[in-house]
JSON list of C-alpha atoms in Angstrom, two decimals:
[
{"chain": "A", "resi": 818, "resn": "UNK", "atom": "CA", "xyz": [4.07, -75.57, -45.87]},
{"chain": "A", "resi": 819, "resn": "UNK", "atom": "CA", "xyz": [6.16, -74.12, -42.81]},
{"chain": "A", "resi": 820, "resn": "UNK", "atom": "CA", "xyz": [4.68, -70.69, -43.63]},
{"chain": "A", "resi": 821, "resn": "UNK", "atom": "CA", "xyz": [1.43, -71.92, -43.72]},
{"chain": "A", "resi": 822, "resn": "UNK", "atom": "CA", "xyz": [1.50, -74.06, -40.19]},
{"chain": "A", "resi": 823, "resn": "UNK", "atom": "CA", "xyz": [3.15, -70.75, -38.75]},
{"chain": "A", "resi": 824, "resn": "UNK", "atom": "CA", "xyz": [0.50, -68.58, -39.77]},
{"chain": "A", "resi": 825, "resn": "UNK", "atom": "CA", "xyz": [-2.46, -70.98, -38.22]},
{"chain": "A", "resi": 826, "resn": "UNK", "atom": "CA", "xyz": [-0.23, -71.08, -35.13]},
{"chain": "A", "resi": 827, "resn": "UNK", "atom": "CA", "xyz": [0.07, -67.34, -34.60]},
{"chain": "A", "resi": 828, "resn": "UNK", "atom": "CA", "xyz": [-4.08, -66.93, -35.45]},
{"chain": "A", "resi": 829, "resn": "UNK", "atom": "CA", "xyz": [-4.81, -69.59, -32.86]},
{"chain": "A", "resi": 830, "resn": "UNK", "atom": "CA", "xyz": [-2.79, -67.82, -30.44]},
{"chain": "A", "resi": 831, "resn": "UNK", "atom": "CA", "xyz": [-4.22, -64.63, -30.90]},
{"chain": "A", "resi": 832, "resn": "UNK", "atom": "CA", "xyz": [-7.83, -66.36, -30.59]},
{"chain": "A", "resi": 833, "resn": "UNK", "atom": "CA", "xyz": [-6.55, -68.03, -27.58]},
{"chain": "A", "resi": 834, "resn": "UNK", "atom": "CA", "xyz": [-5.65, -64.71, -25.97]},
{"chain": "A", "resi": 835, "resn": "UNK", "atom": "CA", "xyz": [-8.99, -62.91, -27.32]},
{"chain": "A", "resi": 836, "resn": "UNK", "atom": "CA", "xyz": [-10.70, -65.81, -25.58]},
{"chain": "A", "resi": 837, "resn": "UNK", "atom": "CA", "xyz": [-8.95, -65.13, -22.26]},
{"chain": "A", "resi": 838, "resn": "UNK", "atom": "CA", "xyz": [-9.35, -61.28, -22.67]},
{"chain": "A", "resi": 839, "resn": "UNK", "atom": "CA", "xyz": [-13.29, -61.62, -23.41]},
{"chain": "A", "resi": 840, "resn": "UNK", "atom": "CA", "xyz": [-13.47, -64.12, -20.14]},
{"chain": "A", "resi": 841, "resn": "UNK", "atom": "CA", "xyz": [-12.20, -62.14, -17.93]},
{"chain": "A", "resi": 842, "resn": "UNK", "atom": "CA", "xyz": [-14.07, -59.11, -19.12]},
{"chain": "A", "resi": 843, "resn": "UNK", "atom": "CA", "xyz": [-17.47, -61.05, -18.42]},
{"chain": "A", "resi": 844, "resn": "UNK", "atom": "CA", "xyz": [-15.80, -62.20, -14.89]},
{"chain": "A", "resi": 845, "resn": "UNK", "atom": "CA", "xyz": [-15.28, -58.53, -13.76]},
{"chain": "A", "resi": 846, "resn": "UNK", "atom": "CA", "xyz": [-18.75, -57.57, -15.29]},
{"chain": "A", "resi": 847, "resn": "UNK", "atom": "CA", "xyz": [-20.20, -60.44, -12.91]},
{"chain": "A", "resi": 848, "resn": "UNK", "atom": "CA", "xyz": [-18.19, -59.23, -9.83]},
{"chain": "A", "resi": 849, "resn": "UNK", "atom": "CA", "xyz": [-19.46, -55.67, -10.44]},
{"chain": "A", "resi": 850, "resn": "UNK", "atom": "CA", "xyz": [-22.91, -56.87, -10.32]},
{"chain": "A", "resi": 851, "resn": "UNK", "atom": "CA", "xyz": [-24.22, -59.61, -7.60]},
{"chain": "A", "resi": 852, "resn": "UNK", "atom": "CA", "xyz": [-25.76, -62.70, -8.66]},
{"chain": "A", "resi": 853, "resn": "UNK", "atom": "CA", "xyz": [-29.47, -62.28, -7.87]},
{"chain": "A", "resi": 854, "resn": "UNK", "atom": "CA", "xyz": [-29.44, -65.83, -7.19]},
{"chain": "A", "resi": 855, "resn": "UNK", "atom": "CA", "xyz": [-27.41, -66.39, -4.65]},
{"chain": "A", "resi": 856, "resn": "UNK", "atom": "CA", "xyz": [-27.75, -65.13, -0.75]},
{"chain": "A", "resi": 857, "resn": "UNK", "atom": "CA", "xyz": [-27.69, -62.37, 0.53]},
{"chain": "A", "resi": 858, "resn": "UNK", "atom": "CA", "xyz": [-29.75, -60.99, -2.85]},
{"chain": "A", "resi": 859, "resn": "UNK", "atom": "CA", "xyz": [-32.12, -63.96, -3.19]},
{"chain": "A", "resi": 860, "resn": "UNK", "atom": "CA", "xyz": [-34.68, -64.63, -0.54]},
{"chain": "A", "resi": 861, "resn": "UNK", "atom": "CA", "xyz": [-37.16, -67.39, 0.01]},
{"chain": "A", "resi": 862, "resn": "UNK", "atom": "CA", "xyz": [-40.13, -67.31, -1.87]},
{"chain": "A", "resi": 863, "resn": "UNK", "atom": "CA", "xyz": [-43.26, -69.59, -0.95]},
{"chain": "A", "resi": 864, "resn": "UNK", "atom": "CA", "xyz": [-46.14, -70.31, -2.97]},
{"chain": "A", "resi": 865, "resn": "UNK", "atom": "CA", "xyz": [-49.03, -68.55, -2.19]},
{"chain": "A", "resi": 866, "resn": "UNK", "atom": "CA", "xyz": [-51.86, -70.06, -0.25]},
{"chain": "A", "resi": 867, "resn": "UNK", "atom": "CA", "xyz": [-55.09, -71.25, -1.84]},
{"chain": "A", "resi": 868, "resn": "UNK", "atom": "CA", "xyz": [-58.66, -71.28, -0.41]},
{"chain": "A", "resi": 869, "resn": "UNK", "atom": "CA", "xyz": [-60.40, -73.10, -3.32]},
{"chain": "A", "resi": 870, "resn": "UNK", "atom": "CA", "xyz": [-59.34, -74.27, -6.17]},
{"chain": "A", "resi": 871, "resn": "UNK", "atom": "CA", "xyz": [-60.63, -72.84, -9.40]},
{"chain": "A", "resi": 872, "resn": "UNK", "atom": "CA", "xyz": [-61.90, -75.20, -11.75]},
{"chain": "A", "resi": 873, "resn": "UNK", "atom": "CA", "xyz": [-63.39, -73.27, -14.42]},
{"chain": "A", "resi": 874, "resn": "UNK", "atom": "CA", "xyz": [-63.98, -69.53, -15.82]},
{"chain": "A", "resi": 875, "resn": "UNK", "atom": "CA", "xyz": [-66.69, -68.70, -18.09]},
{"chain": "A", "resi": 876, "resn": "UNK", "atom": "CA", "xyz": [-66.38, -64.82, -18.95]},
{"chain": "A", "resi": 877, "resn": "UNK", "atom": "CA", "xyz": [-68.66, -62.83, -20.90]},
{"chain": "A", "resi": 878, "resn": "UNK", "atom": "CA", "xyz": [-67.40, -58.96, -22.48]},
{"chain": "A", "resi": 879, "resn": "UNK", "atom": "CA", "xyz": [-68.89, -56.24, -24.00]},
{"chain": "A", "resi": 880, "resn": "UNK", "atom": "CA", "xyz": [-67.10, -54.13, -25.61]},
{"chain": "A", "resi": 881, "resn": "UNK", "atom": "CA", "xyz": [-68.20, -49.98, -25.44]},
{"chain": "A", "resi": 882, "resn": "UNK", "atom": "CA", "xyz": [-65.54, -48.46, -27.96]},
{"chain": "A", "resi": 883, "resn": "UNK", "atom": "CA", "xyz": [-67.23, -45.15, -27.66]},
{"chain": "A", "resi": 884, "resn": "UNK", "atom": "CA", "xyz": [-66.60, -44.76, -24.19]},
{"chain": "A", "resi": 885, "resn": "UNK", "atom": "CA", "xyz": [-63.27, -47.02, -24.18]},
{"chain": "A", "resi": 886, "resn": "UNK", "atom": "CA", "xyz": [-64.31, -49.25, -21.53]},
{"chain": "A", "resi": 887, "resn": "UNK", "atom": "CA", "xyz": [-65.98, -52.63, -21.10]},
{"chain": "A", "resi": 888, "resn": "UNK", "atom": "CA", "xyz": [-68.82, -54.46, -18.97]},
{"chain": "A", "resi": 889, "resn": "UNK", "atom": "CA", "xyz": [-68.22, -57.95, -17.92]},
{"chain": "A", "resi": 890, "resn": "UNK", "atom": "CA", "xyz": [-69.77, -61.06, -15.99]},
{"chain": "A", "resi": 891, "resn": "UNK", "atom": "CA", "xyz": [-67.61, -63.83, -15.21]},
{"chain": "A", "resi": 892, "resn": "UNK", "atom": "CA", "xyz": [-68.85, -67.00, -13.55]},
{"chain": "A", "resi": 893, "resn": "UNK", "atom": "CA", "xyz": [-66.23, -69.13, -11.87]},
{"chain": "A", "resi": 894, "resn": "UNK", "atom": "CA", "xyz": [-66.53, -72.57, -10.88]},
{"chain": "A", "resi": 895, "resn": "UNK", "atom": "CA", "xyz": [-64.40, -73.26, -7.68]},
{"chain": "A", "resi": 896, "resn": "UNK", "atom": "CA", "xyz": [-64.18, -76.02, -4.94]},
{"chain": "A", "resi": 897, "resn": "UNK", "atom": "CA", "xyz": [-63.36, -75.05, -1.17]},
{"chain": "A", "resi": 898, "resn": "UNK", "atom": "CA", "xyz": [-60.16, -76.59, -0.05]},
{"chain": "A", "resi": 899, "resn": "UNK", "atom": "CA", "xyz": [-60.97, -75.68, 3.70]},
{"chain": "A", "resi": 900, "resn": "UNK", "atom": "CA", "xyz": [-64.34, -74.46, 5.44]},
{"chain": "A", "resi": 901, "resn": "UNK", "atom": "CA", "xyz": [-63.94, -70.41, 5.06]},
{"chain": "A", "resi": 902, "resn": "UNK", "atom": "CA", "xyz": [-66.54, -67.90, 5.52]},
{"chain": "A", "resi": 903, "resn": "UNK", "atom": "CA", "xyz": [-65.27, -65.68, 2.88]},
{"chain": "A", "resi": 904, "resn": "UNK", "atom": "CA", "xyz": [-63.32, -66.31, -0.37]},
{"chain": "A", "resi": 905, "resn": "UNK", "atom": "CA", "xyz": [-60.98, -63.75, -1.95]},
{"chain": "A", "resi": 906, "resn": "UNK", "atom": "CA", "xyz": [-60.52, -62.70, -5.53]},
{"chain": "A", "resi": 907, "resn": "UNK", "atom": "CA", "xyz": [-57.75, -60.24, -7.07]},
{"chain": "A", "resi": 908, "resn": "UNK", "atom": "CA", "xyz": [-59.38, -57.23, -8.44]},
{"chain": "A", "resi": 909, "resn": "UNK", "atom": "CA", "xyz": [-57.50, -54.25, -9.15]},
{"chain": "A", "resi": 910, "resn": "UNK", "atom": "CA", "xyz": [-59.58, -50.78, -8.12]},
{"chain": "A", "resi": 911, "resn": "UNK", "atom": "CA", "xyz": [-59.78, -49.92, -11.45]},
{"chain": "A", "resi": 912, "resn": "UNK", "atom": "CA", "xyz": [-62.53, -52.48, -11.65]},
{"chain": "A", "resi": 913, "resn": "UNK", "atom": "CA", "xyz": [-66.21, -51.60, -10.89]},
{"chain": "A", "resi": 914, "resn": "UNK", "atom": "CA", "xyz": [-67.83, -54.47, -9.15]},
{"chain": "A", "resi": 915, "resn": "UNK", "atom": "CA", "xyz": [-71.52, -53.95, -9.14]},
{"chain": "A", "resi": 916, "resn": "UNK", "atom": "CA", "xyz": [-73.18, -57.62, -8.13]},
{"chain": "A", "resi": 917, "resn": "UNK", "atom": "CA", "xyz": [-72.02, -60.87, -6.63]},
{"chain": "A", "resi": 918, "resn": "UNK", "atom": "CA", "xyz": [-74.01, -63.79, -6.78]},
{"chain": "A", "resi": 919, "resn": "UNK", "atom": "CA", "xyz": [-73.71, -67.69, -5.66]},
{"chain": "A", "resi": 920, "resn": "UNK", "atom": "CA", "xyz": [-76.08, -69.78, -6.97]},
{"chain": "A", "resi": 921, "resn": "UNK", "atom": "CA", "xyz": [-78.48, -67.01, -8.55]},
{"chain": "A", "resi": 922, "resn": "UNK", "atom": "CA", "xyz": [-78.73, -65.52, -5.19]},
{"chain": "A", "resi": 923, "resn": "UNK", "atom": "CA", "xyz": [-77.07, -61.84, -4.32]},
{"chain": "A", "resi": 924, "resn": "UNK", "atom": "CA", "xyz": [-74.23, -61.63, -1.61]},
{"chain": "A", "resi": 925, "resn": "UNK", "atom": "CA", "xyz": [-72.49, -59.00, 0.24]},
{"chain": "A", "resi": 926, "resn": "UNK", "atom": "CA", "xyz": [-69.02, -58.42, -0.89]},
{"chain": "A", "resi": 927, "resn": "UNK", "atom": "CA", "xyz": [-66.04, -55.70, -0.54]},
{"chain": "A", "resi": 928, "resn": "UNK", "atom": "CA", "xyz": [-63.84, -54.33, -2.87]},
{"chain": "A", "resi": 929, "resn": "UNK", "atom": "CA", "xyz": [-61.01, -52.82, -1.53]},
{"chain": "A", "resi": 930, "resn": "UNK", "atom": "CA", "xyz": [-57.42, -52.45, -1.86]},
{"chain": "A", "resi": 931, "resn": "UNK", "atom": "CA", "xyz": [-57.49, -54.71, -5.32]},
{"chain": "A", "resi": 932, "resn": "UNK", "atom": "CA", "xyz": [-59.03, -57.62, -3.13]},
{"chain": "A", "resi": 933, "resn": "UNK", "atom": "CA", "xyz": [-62.75, -58.40, -3.79]},
{"chain": "A", "resi": 934, "resn": "UNK", "atom": "CA", "xyz": [-63.98, -60.27, -0.70]},
{"chain": "A", "resi": 935, "resn": "UNK", "atom": "CA", "xyz": [-66.97, -62.02, -0.94]},
{"chain": "A", "resi": 936, "resn": "UNK", "atom": "CA", "xyz": [-68.66, -63.33, 1.86]},
{"chain": "A", "resi": 937, "resn": "UNK", "atom": "CA", "xyz": [-70.42, -66.92, 2.01]},
{"chain": "A", "resi": 938, "resn": "UNK", "atom": "CA", "xyz": [-73.59, -68.00, 2.87]},
{"chain": "A", "resi": 939, "resn": "UNK", "atom": "CA", "xyz": [-73.84, -70.34, 5.99]},
{"chain": "A", "resi": 940, "resn": "UNK", "atom": "CA", "xyz": [-75.42, -72.99, 3.47]},
{"chain": "A", "resi": 941, "resn": "UNK", "atom": "CA", "xyz": [-72.67, -72.75, 1.16]},
{"chain": "A", "resi": 942, "resn": "UNK", "atom": "CA", "xyz": [-69.94, -72.77, 3.94]},
{"chain": "A", "resi": 943, "resn": "UNK", "atom": "CA", "xyz": [-71.43, -75.76, 5.04]},
{"chain": "A", "resi": 944, "resn": "UNK", "atom": "CA", "xyz": [-71.20, -77.45, 1.73]},
{"chain": "A", "resi": 945, "resn": "UNK", "atom": "CA", "xyz": [-68.02, -79.48, 2.27]},
{"chain": "A", "resi": 946, "resn": "UNK", "atom": "CA", "xyz": [-65.58, -79.68, -0.63]},
{"chain": "A", "resi": 947, "resn": "UNK", "atom": "CA", "xyz": [-68.82, -79.42, -3.16]},
{"chain": "A", "resi": 948, "resn": "UNK", "atom": "CA", "xyz": [-68.04, -77.22, -5.94]},
{"chain": "A", "resi": 949, "resn": "UNK", "atom": "CA", "xyz": [-70.46, -73.84, -6.65]},
{"chain": "A", "resi": 950, "resn": "UNK", "atom": "CA", "xyz": [-70.42, -70.99, -8.95]},
{"chain": "A", "resi": 951, "resn": "UNK", "atom": "CA", "xyz": [-69.80, -67.33, -8.14]},
{"chain": "A", "resi": 952, "resn": "UNK", "atom": "CA", "xyz": [-71.13, -64.79, -10.56]},
{"chain": "A", "resi": 953, "resn": "UNK", "atom": "CA", "xyz": [-69.37, -61.45, -10.54]},
{"chain": "A", "resi": 954, "resn": "UNK", "atom": "CA", "xyz": [-70.52, -58.73, -12.66]},
{"chain": "A", "resi": 955, "resn": "UNK", "atom": "CA", "xyz": [-68.39, -55.62, -13.12]},
{"chain": "A", "resi": 956, "resn": "UNK", "atom": "CA", "xyz": [-67.15, -53.14, -15.44]},
{"chain": "A", "resi": 957, "resn": "UNK", "atom": "CA", "xyz": [-63.62, -51.08, -16.17]},
{"chain": "A", "resi": 958, "resn": "UNK", "atom": "CA", "xyz": [-63.95, -47.49, -14.96]},
{"chain": "A", "resi": 959, "resn": "UNK", "atom": "CA", "xyz": [-63.49, -45.18, -17.53]},
{"chain": "A", "resi": 960, "resn": "UNK", "atom": "CA", "xyz": [-59.64, -43.99, -18.14]},
{"chain": "A", "resi": 961, "resn": "UNK", "atom": "CA", "xyz": [-58.20, -47.01, -16.18]},
{"chain": "A", "resi": 962, "resn": "UNK", "atom": "CA", "xyz": [-54.88, -48.02, -17.49]},
{"chain": "A", "resi": 963, "resn": "UNK", "atom": "CA", "xyz": [-53.24, -51.07, -16.73]},
{"chain": "A", "resi": 964, "resn": "UNK", "atom": "CA", "xyz": [-49.80, -51.41, -14.97]},
{"chain": "A", "resi": 965, "resn": "UNK", "atom": "CA", "xyz": [-46.50, -51.32, -17.16]},
{"chain": "A", "resi": 966, "resn": "UNK", "atom": "CA", "xyz": [-45.44, -55.01, -18.09]},
{"chain": "A", "resi": 967, "resn": "UNK", "atom": "CA", "xyz": [-42.57, -56.19, -20.06]},
{"chain": "A", "resi": 968, "resn": "UNK", "atom": "CA", "xyz": [-44.68, -56.13, -23.27]},
{"chain": "A", "resi": 969, "resn": "UNK", "atom": "CA", "xyz": [-46.91, -53.47, -23.09]},
{"chain": "A", "resi": 970, "resn": "UNK", "atom": "CA", "xyz": [-49.51, -53.06, -20.03]},
{"chain": "A", "resi": 971, "resn": "UNK", "atom": "CA", "xyz": [-51.05, -55.36, -17.70]},
{"chain": "A", "resi": 972, "resn": "UNK", "atom": "CA", "xyz": [-54.68, -55.79, -17.89]},
{"chain": "A", "resi": 973, "resn": "UNK", "atom": "CA", "xyz": [-56.88, -54.34, -20.52]},
{"chain": "A", "resi": 974, "resn": "UNK", "atom": "CA", "xyz": [-55.24, -52.02, -23.24]},
{"chain": "A", "resi": 975, "resn": "UNK", "atom": "CA", "xyz": [-56.69, -49.95, -26.23]},
{"chain": "A", "resi": 976, "resn": "UNK", "atom": "CA", "xyz": [-54.68, -49.48, -28.87]},
{"chain": "A", "resi": 977, "resn": "UNK", "atom": "CA", "xyz": [-55.46, -46.11, -30.40]},
{"chain": "A", "resi": 978, "resn": "UNK", "atom": "CA", "xyz": [-54.17, -43.58, -33.32]},
{"chain": "A", "resi": 979, "resn": "UNK", "atom": "CA", "xyz": [-51.12, -41.91, -32.63]},
{"chain": "A", "resi": 980, "resn": "UNK", "atom": "CA", "xyz": [-48.73, -39.17, -34.17]},
{"chain": "A", "resi": 981, "resn": "UNK", "atom": "CA", "xyz": [-46.80, -42.32, -35.76]},
{"chain": "A", "resi": 982, "resn": "UNK", "atom": "CA", "xyz": [-49.69, -44.17, -37.53]},
{"chain": "A", "resi": 983, "resn": "UNK", "atom": "CA", "xyz": [-52.72, -41.57, -37.80]},
{"chain": "A", "resi": 984, "resn": "UNK", "atom": "CA", "xyz": [-55.22, -43.97, -39.33]},
{"chain": "A", "resi": 985, "resn": "UNK", "atom": "CA", "xyz": [-54.45, -46.79, -36.96]},
{"chain": "A", "resi": 986, "resn": "UNK", "atom": "CA", "xyz": [-57.78, -48.61, -36.05]},
{"chain": "A", "resi": 987, "resn": "UNK", "atom": "CA", "xyz": [-59.20, -48.58, -32.36]},
{"chain": "A", "resi": 988, "resn": "UNK", "atom": "CA", "xyz": [-58.21, -52.04, -31.08]},
{"chain": "A", "resi": 989, "resn": "UNK", "atom": "CA", "xyz": [-57.49, -53.42, -27.95]},
{"chain": "A", "resi": 990, "resn": "UNK", "atom": "CA", "xyz": [-55.69, -56.66, -25.84]},
{"chain": "A", "resi": 991, "resn": "UNK", "atom": "CA", "xyz": [-55.54, -58.09, -22.57]},
{"chain": "A", "resi": 992, "resn": "UNK", "atom": "CA", "xyz": [-52.29, -59.15, -20.52]},
{"chain": "A", "resi": 993, "resn": "UNK", "atom": "CA", "xyz": [-52.13, -61.36, -18.02]},
{"chain": "A", "resi": 994, "resn": "UNK", "atom": "CA", "xyz": [-49.00, -63.30, -17.56]},
{"chain": "A", "resi": 995, "resn": "UNK", "atom": "CA", "xyz": [-48.29, -63.75, -14.84]},
{"chain": "A", "resi": 996, "resn": "UNK", "atom": "CA", "xyz": [-50.31, -61.76, -12.21]},
{"chain": "A", "resi": 997, "resn": "UNK", "atom": "CA", "xyz": [-51.77, -59.20, -14.80]},
{"chain": "A", "resi": 998, "resn": "UNK", "atom": "CA", "xyz": [-55.03, -60.65, -15.28]},
{"chain": "A", "resi": 999, "resn": "UNK", "atom": "CA", "xyz": [-56.48, -58.83, -12.00]},
{"chain": "A", "resi": 1000, "resn": "UNK", "atom": "CA", "xyz": [-56.61, -55.48, -14.04]},
{"chain": "A", "resi": 1001, "resn": "UNK", "atom": "CA", "xyz": [-59.32, -56.89, -16.39]},
{"chain": "A", "resi": 1002, "resn": "UNK", "atom": "CA", "xyz": [-61.27, -59.51, -14.71]},
{"chain": "A", "resi": 1003, "resn": "UNK", "atom": "CA", "xyz": [-61.90, -60.58, -10.96]},
{"chain": "A", "resi": 1004, "resn": "UNK", "atom": "CA", "xyz": [-60.00, -63.62, -10.27]},
{"chain": "A", "resi": 1005, "resn": "UNK", "atom": "CA", "xyz": [-57.45, -66.13, -8.65]},
{"chain": "A", "resi": 1006, "resn": "UNK", "atom": "CA", "xyz": [-54.22, -64.43, -10.02]},
{"chain": "A", "resi": 1007, "resn": "UNK", "atom": "CA", "xyz": [-51.34, -66.46, -9.05]},
{"chain": "A", "resi": 1008, "resn": "UNK", "atom": "CA", "xyz": [-49.73, -69.42, -11.37]},
{"chain": "A", "resi": 1009, "resn": "UNK", "atom": "CA", "xyz": [-50.25, -72.03, -8.73]},
{"chain": "A", "resi": 1010, "resn": "UNK", "atom": "CA", "xyz": [-53.61, -73.26, -10.03]},
{"chain": "A", "resi": 1011, "resn": "UNK", "atom": "CA", "xyz": [-54.95, -74.15, -13.36]},
{"chain": "A", "resi": 1012, "resn": "UNK", "atom": "CA", "xyz": [-58.41, -73.93, -14.90]},
{"chain": "A", "resi": 1013, "resn": "UNK", "atom": "CA", "xyz": [-60.32, -74.22, -18.01]},
{"chain": "A", "resi": 1014, "resn": "UNK", "atom": "CA", "xyz": [-61.70, -71.32, -19.31]},
{"chain": "A", "resi": 1015, "resn": "UNK", "atom": "CA", "xyz": [-63.99, -69.78, -21.66]},
{"chain": "A", "resi": 1016, "resn": "UNK", "atom": "CA", "xyz": [-64.46, -66.16, -23.11]},
{"chain": "A", "resi": 1017, "resn": "UNK", "atom": "CA", "xyz": [-67.36, -64.69, -25.32]},
{"chain": "A", "resi": 1018, "resn": "UNK", "atom": "CA", "xyz": [-66.95, -61.21, -26.78]},
{"chain": "A", "resi": 1019, "resn": "UNK", "atom": "CA", "xyz": [-69.31, -58.52, -27.84]},
{"chain": "A", "resi": 1020, "resn": "UNK", "atom": "CA", "xyz": [-68.13, -56.06, -30.15]},
{"chain": "A", "resi": 1021, "resn": "UNK", "atom": "CA", "xyz": [-68.75, -54.08, -33.55]},
{"chain": "A", "resi": 1022, "resn": "UNK", "atom": "CA", "xyz": [-69.57, -56.17, -36.28]},
{"chain": "A", "resi": 1023, "resn": "UNK", "atom": "CA", "xyz": [-66.63, -55.24, -38.07]},
{"chain": "A", "resi": 1024, "resn": "UNK", "atom": "CA", "xyz": [-64.07, -56.21, -35.37]},
{"chain": "A", "resi": 1025, "resn": "UNK", "atom": "CA", "xyz": [-62.20, -59.48, -35.42]},
{"chain": "A", "resi": 1026, "resn": "UNK", "atom": "CA", "xyz": [-61.63, -61.26, -31.85]},
{"chain": "A", "resi": 1027, "resn": "UNK", "atom": "CA", "xyz": [-58.80, -63.59, -31.44]},
{"chain": "A", "resi": 1028, "resn": "UNK", "atom": "CA", "xyz": [-58.21, -65.23, -28.25]}
]
């Protein structure tokens, strides 16, 4: 019994030393890499200011697998939070904006530096806090690719055969979290608003669409 007790005591002592060594090593590593959540590395971040409350998004996509692109029509129901003469949507320059309409009437717009600016008619400006619909017809420019993300690419991304899987079927996916939706649909793309969504996709008969 005495020998067994001594062996257990020695094991506990070795384990204690190993625990101290591991802790010390971790502490040294932390000293070499400053904590990004402490000043001066950490800085104040304020949420984005909203012009409107996005309430519903109805998106229709038509896939063009031959040219590896798509055309889309998105209708967004929104309520202005204050009186403005124009509203803005996040939309990368890789998107082609064809037409913007409000209540079935075309309105002027500008698409530059990844922002779509829609000019509101005076009648809409004077509606107060009543909701209205904005419809945007657009498409993905041929050859456009999304920005790198943690798991793949932001926006709309084609999956094609490669040297590793040569018989891979052509497919695609979209990645929007947290600010990557602007790469495949003009939208308010910041996580301080909630909305309901509906997506209708037209694709080849042999394809399966999972949402």
